[in-house]
Amino acid sequence: MVSLLRDAPAVDAILREFKDQGLEVLAVNIGESKKTVTKFLAANPRDCKIVLLSDTNLAAWFAPKSYPHYALIGRNGSASGEQKGAGGERSLRHLLRQAGLRSDGPDSPGQLSSSPGHS
């Protein structure tokens, strides 16, 4: 779970920022028991929803080979972007821009030079 903690502050901040645009974040725990996850969350509270593997088929849908694995699912139920591995807030914001979510806030890191529409 240590690798998940690296991006946790960025994920929670992005969730708070984009929640009014309809963003929902589900963190799917793949390998730990409910008891382990509950104990971890007591010491490390999260803003996003935590889902156990036994509660969803999302892990099978995306078949992640590395963790964390981020997947954006559009309102129509189709995948609109993926990121394999931790990448920090800038990388997560790039993924959100690919899905059409944009931040107008003063702390937004802006467009990446490799973003669609930029040369």
C-alpha atoms as a printed R data frame, in Angstrom:
    type eleno elety resid chain resno       x      y       z
1   ATOM     1    CA   MET     A     1   0.000  0.000   0.000
2   ATOM     2    CA   VAL     A     2   3.027  2.268   0.278
3   ATOM     3    CA   SER     A     3   3.058  2.977  -3.480
4   ATOM     4    CA   LEU     A     4  -0.576  4.063  -3.257
5   ATOM     5    CA   LEU     A     5   0.259  6.592  -0.558
6   ATOM     6    CA   ARG     A     6   2.593  8.433  -2.930
7   ATOM     7    CA   ASP     A     7  -0.302  9.674  -5.118
8   ATOM     8    CA   ALA     A     8  -2.955  9.759  -2.354
9   ATOM     9    CA   PRO     A     9  -2.740 13.506  -1.601
10  ATOM    10    CA   ALA     A    10  -2.971 14.361  -5.313
11  ATOM    11    CA   VAL     A    11  -5.883 11.977  -5.895
12  ATOM    12    CA   ASP     A    12  -7.823 13.359  -2.939
13  ATOM    13    CA   ALA     A    13  -7.128 16.997  -3.931
14  ATOM    14    CA   ILE     A    14  -8.232 16.342  -7.510
15  ATOM    15    CA   LEU     A    15 -11.380 14.610  -6.272
16  ATOM    16    CA   ARG     A    16 -12.301 17.619  -4.132
17  ATOM    17    CA   GLU     A    17 -11.603 19.997  -7.026
18  ATOM    18    CA   PHE     A    18 -13.536 18.113  -9.712
19  ATOM    19    CA   LYS     A    19 -16.352 16.627  -7.643
20  ATOM    20    CA   ASP     A    20 -18.751 19.353  -8.819
21  ATOM    21    CA   GLN     A    21 -18.002 18.275 -12.404
22  ATOM    22    CA   GLY     A    22 -19.159 14.759 -11.573
23  ATOM    23    CA   LEU     A    23 -15.810 13.113 -10.880
24  ATOM    24    CA   GLU     A    24 -16.003 10.026  -8.676
25  ATOM    25    CA   VAL     A    25 -12.877  8.208  -7.523
26  ATOM    26    CA   LEU     A    26 -12.880  4.562  -6.537
27  ATOM    27    CA   ALA     A    27  -9.711  3.037  -5.150
28  ATOM    28    CA   VAL     A    28  -9.876 -0.705  -5.725
29  ATOM    29    CA   ASN     A    29  -7.782 -2.679  -3.269
30  ATOM    30    CA   ILE     A    30  -6.533 -5.835  -4.934
31  ATOM    31    CA   GLY     A    31  -4.610 -7.865  -2.392
32  ATOM    32    CA   GLU     A    32  -5.470 -7.052   1.204
33  ATOM    33    CA   SER     A    33  -8.235 -8.313   3.439
34  ATOM    34    CA   LYS     A    34 -11.074 -6.106   4.619
35  ATOM    35    CA   LYS     A    35  -9.525 -6.075   8.103
36  ATOM    36    CA   THR     A    36  -6.162 -4.877   6.757
37  ATOM    37    CA   VAL     A    37  -7.785 -2.192   4.604
38  ATOM    38    CA   THR     A    38  -9.971 -0.981   7.480
39  ATOM    39    CA   LYS     A    39  -6.939 -0.716   9.772
40  ATOM    40    CA   PHE     A    40  -4.947  1.107   7.065
41  ATOM    41    CA   LEU     A    41  -7.767  3.601   6.448
42  ATOM    42    CA   ALA     A    42  -8.107  4.307  10.166
43  ATOM    43    CA   ALA     A    43  -4.494  5.512  10.127
44  ATOM    44    CA   ASN     A    44  -4.616  6.998   6.595
45  ATOM    45    CA   PRO     A    45  -8.095  8.425   5.876
46  ATOM    46    CA   ARG     A    46  -8.997  9.038   2.228
47  ATOM    47    CA   ASP     A    47 -11.502 11.290   0.483
48  ATOM    48    CA   CYS     A    48 -12.082  8.751  -2.273
49  ATOM    49    CA   LYS     A    49 -14.177  5.619  -1.950
50  ATOM    50    CA   ILE     A    50 -12.257  2.421  -1.238
51  ATOM    51    CA   VAL     A    51 -13.570 -0.744  -2.854
52  ATOM    52    CA   LEU     A    52 -12.338 -4.266  -2.181
53  ATOM    53    CA   LEU     A    53 -11.675 -6.645  -5.047
54  ATOM    54    CA   SER     A    54 -14.512 -8.845  -3.800
55  ATOM    55    CA   ASP     A    55 -16.944 -5.927  -4.311
56  ATOM    56    CA   THR     A    56 -16.227 -5.148  -7.982
57  ATOM    57    CA   ASN     A    57 -15.117 -6.529 -11.329
58  ATOM    58    CA   LEU     A    58 -13.094 -3.413 -12.242
59  ATOM    59    CA   ALA     A    59  -9.772 -5.187 -11.751
60  ATOM    60    CA   ALA     A    60 -10.795 -7.874 -14.232
61  ATOM    61    CA   TRP     A    61 -12.025 -5.237 -16.690
62  ATOM    62    CA   PHE     A    62  -8.676 -3.430 -16.791
63  ATOM    63    CA   ALA     A    63  -6.342 -6.327 -15.858
64  ATOM    64    CA   PRO     A    64  -3.681 -4.109 -14.259
65  ATOM    65    CA   LYS     A    65  -0.116 -5.435 -14.210
66  ATOM    66    CA   SER     A    66   1.292 -2.624 -12.050
67  ATOM    67    CA   TYR     A    67  -0.059 -0.556  -9.202
68  ATOM    68    CA   PRO     A    68  -1.381  1.980  -8.831
69  ATOM    69    CA   HIS     A    69  -3.387  1.768 -12.057
70  ATOM    70    CA   TYR     A    70  -5.683  4.680 -12.900
71  ATOM    71    CA   ALA     A    71  -8.624  4.284 -15.262
72  ATOM    72    CA   LEU     A    72 -11.135  6.934 -16.267
73  ATOM    73    CA   ILE     A    73 -14.601  5.723 -17.095
74  ATOM    74    CA   GLY     A    74 -16.935  8.151 -18.820
75  ATOM    75    CA   ARG     A    75 -20.546  8.700 -17.911
76  ATOM    76    CA   ASN     A    76 -21.506  6.409 -20.781
77  ATOM    77    CA   GLY     A    77 -19.576  3.552 -19.133
78  ATOM    78    CA   SER     A    78 -16.699  3.409 -21.587
79  ATOM    79    CA   ALA     A    79 -13.040  3.766 -20.668
80  ATOM    80    CA   SER     A    80 -11.723  7.209 -21.572
81  ATOM    81    CA   GLY     A    81  -8.142  6.972 -20.323
82  ATOM    82    CA   GLU     A    82  -5.627  4.916 -18.355
83  ATOM    83    CA   GLN     A    83  -2.393  5.503 -16.501
84  ATOM    84    CA   LYS     A    84  -0.202  2.646 -15.346
85  ATOM    85    CA   GLY     A    85   1.823  3.406 -12.253
86  ATOM    86    CA   ALA     A    86   2.230  6.452 -10.054
87  ATOM    87    CA   GLY     A    87   2.884  9.721 -11.827
88  ATOM    88    CA   GLY     A    88   1.977 12.424  -9.386
89  ATOM    89    CA   GLU     A    89  -0.539 15.222  -9.663
90  ATOM    90    CA   ARG     A    90   0.669 16.594 -12.992
91  ATOM    91    CA   SER     A    91   0.257 13.224 -14.678
92  ATOM    92    CA   LEU     A    92  -3.196 12.708 -13.154
93  ATOM    93    CA   ARG     A    93  -4.313 16.150 -14.336
94  ATOM    94    CA   HIS     A    94  -3.141 15.297 -17.846
95  ATOM    95    CA   LEU     A    95  -5.269 12.150 -17.730
96  ATOM    96    CA   LEU     A    96  -8.279 14.206 -16.615
97  ATOM    97    CA   ARG     A    97  -7.744 16.692 -19.451
98  ATOM    98    CA   GLN     A    98  -7.803 13.804 -21.920
99  ATOM    99    CA   ALA     A    99 -11.254 12.954 -20.527
100 ATOM   100    CA   GLY     A   100 -12.423 16.563 -20.898
101 ATOM   101    CA   LEU     A   101 -12.163 17.693 -17.259
102 ATOM   102    CA   ARG     A   102 -10.314 20.980 -16.879
103 ATOM   103    CA   SER     A   103  -9.277 23.104 -13.951
104 ATOM   104    CA   ASP     A   104  -9.556 26.855 -14.012
105 ATOM   105    CA   GLY     A   105  -8.093 27.246 -10.535
106 ATOM   106    CA   PRO     A   106  -5.035 29.401  -9.859
107 ATOM   107    CA   ASP     A   107  -3.074 26.373  -8.611
108 ATOM   108    CA   SER     A   108  -3.734 24.325 -11.759
109 ATOM   109    CA   PRO     A   109  -0.455 23.264 -13.388
110 ATOM   110    CA   GLY     A   110  -1.854 24.118 -16.837
111 ATOM   111    CA   GLN     A   111  -1.507 22.215 -20.088
112 ATOM   112    CA   LEU     A   112   1.378 19.849 -20.585
113 ATOM   113    CA   SER     A   113   3.369 20.370 -23.772
114 ATOM   114    CA   SER     A   114   2.430 16.830 -24.846
115 ATOM   115    CA   SER     A   115  -1.301 17.413 -24.323
116 ATOM   116    CA   PRO     A   116  -3.606 16.915 -27.306
117 ATOM   117    CA   GLY     A   117  -3.867 20.141 -29.277
118 ATOM   118    CA   HIS     A   118  -0.392 21.342 -28.316
119 ATOM   119    CA   SER     A   119   2.691 21.087 -30.455
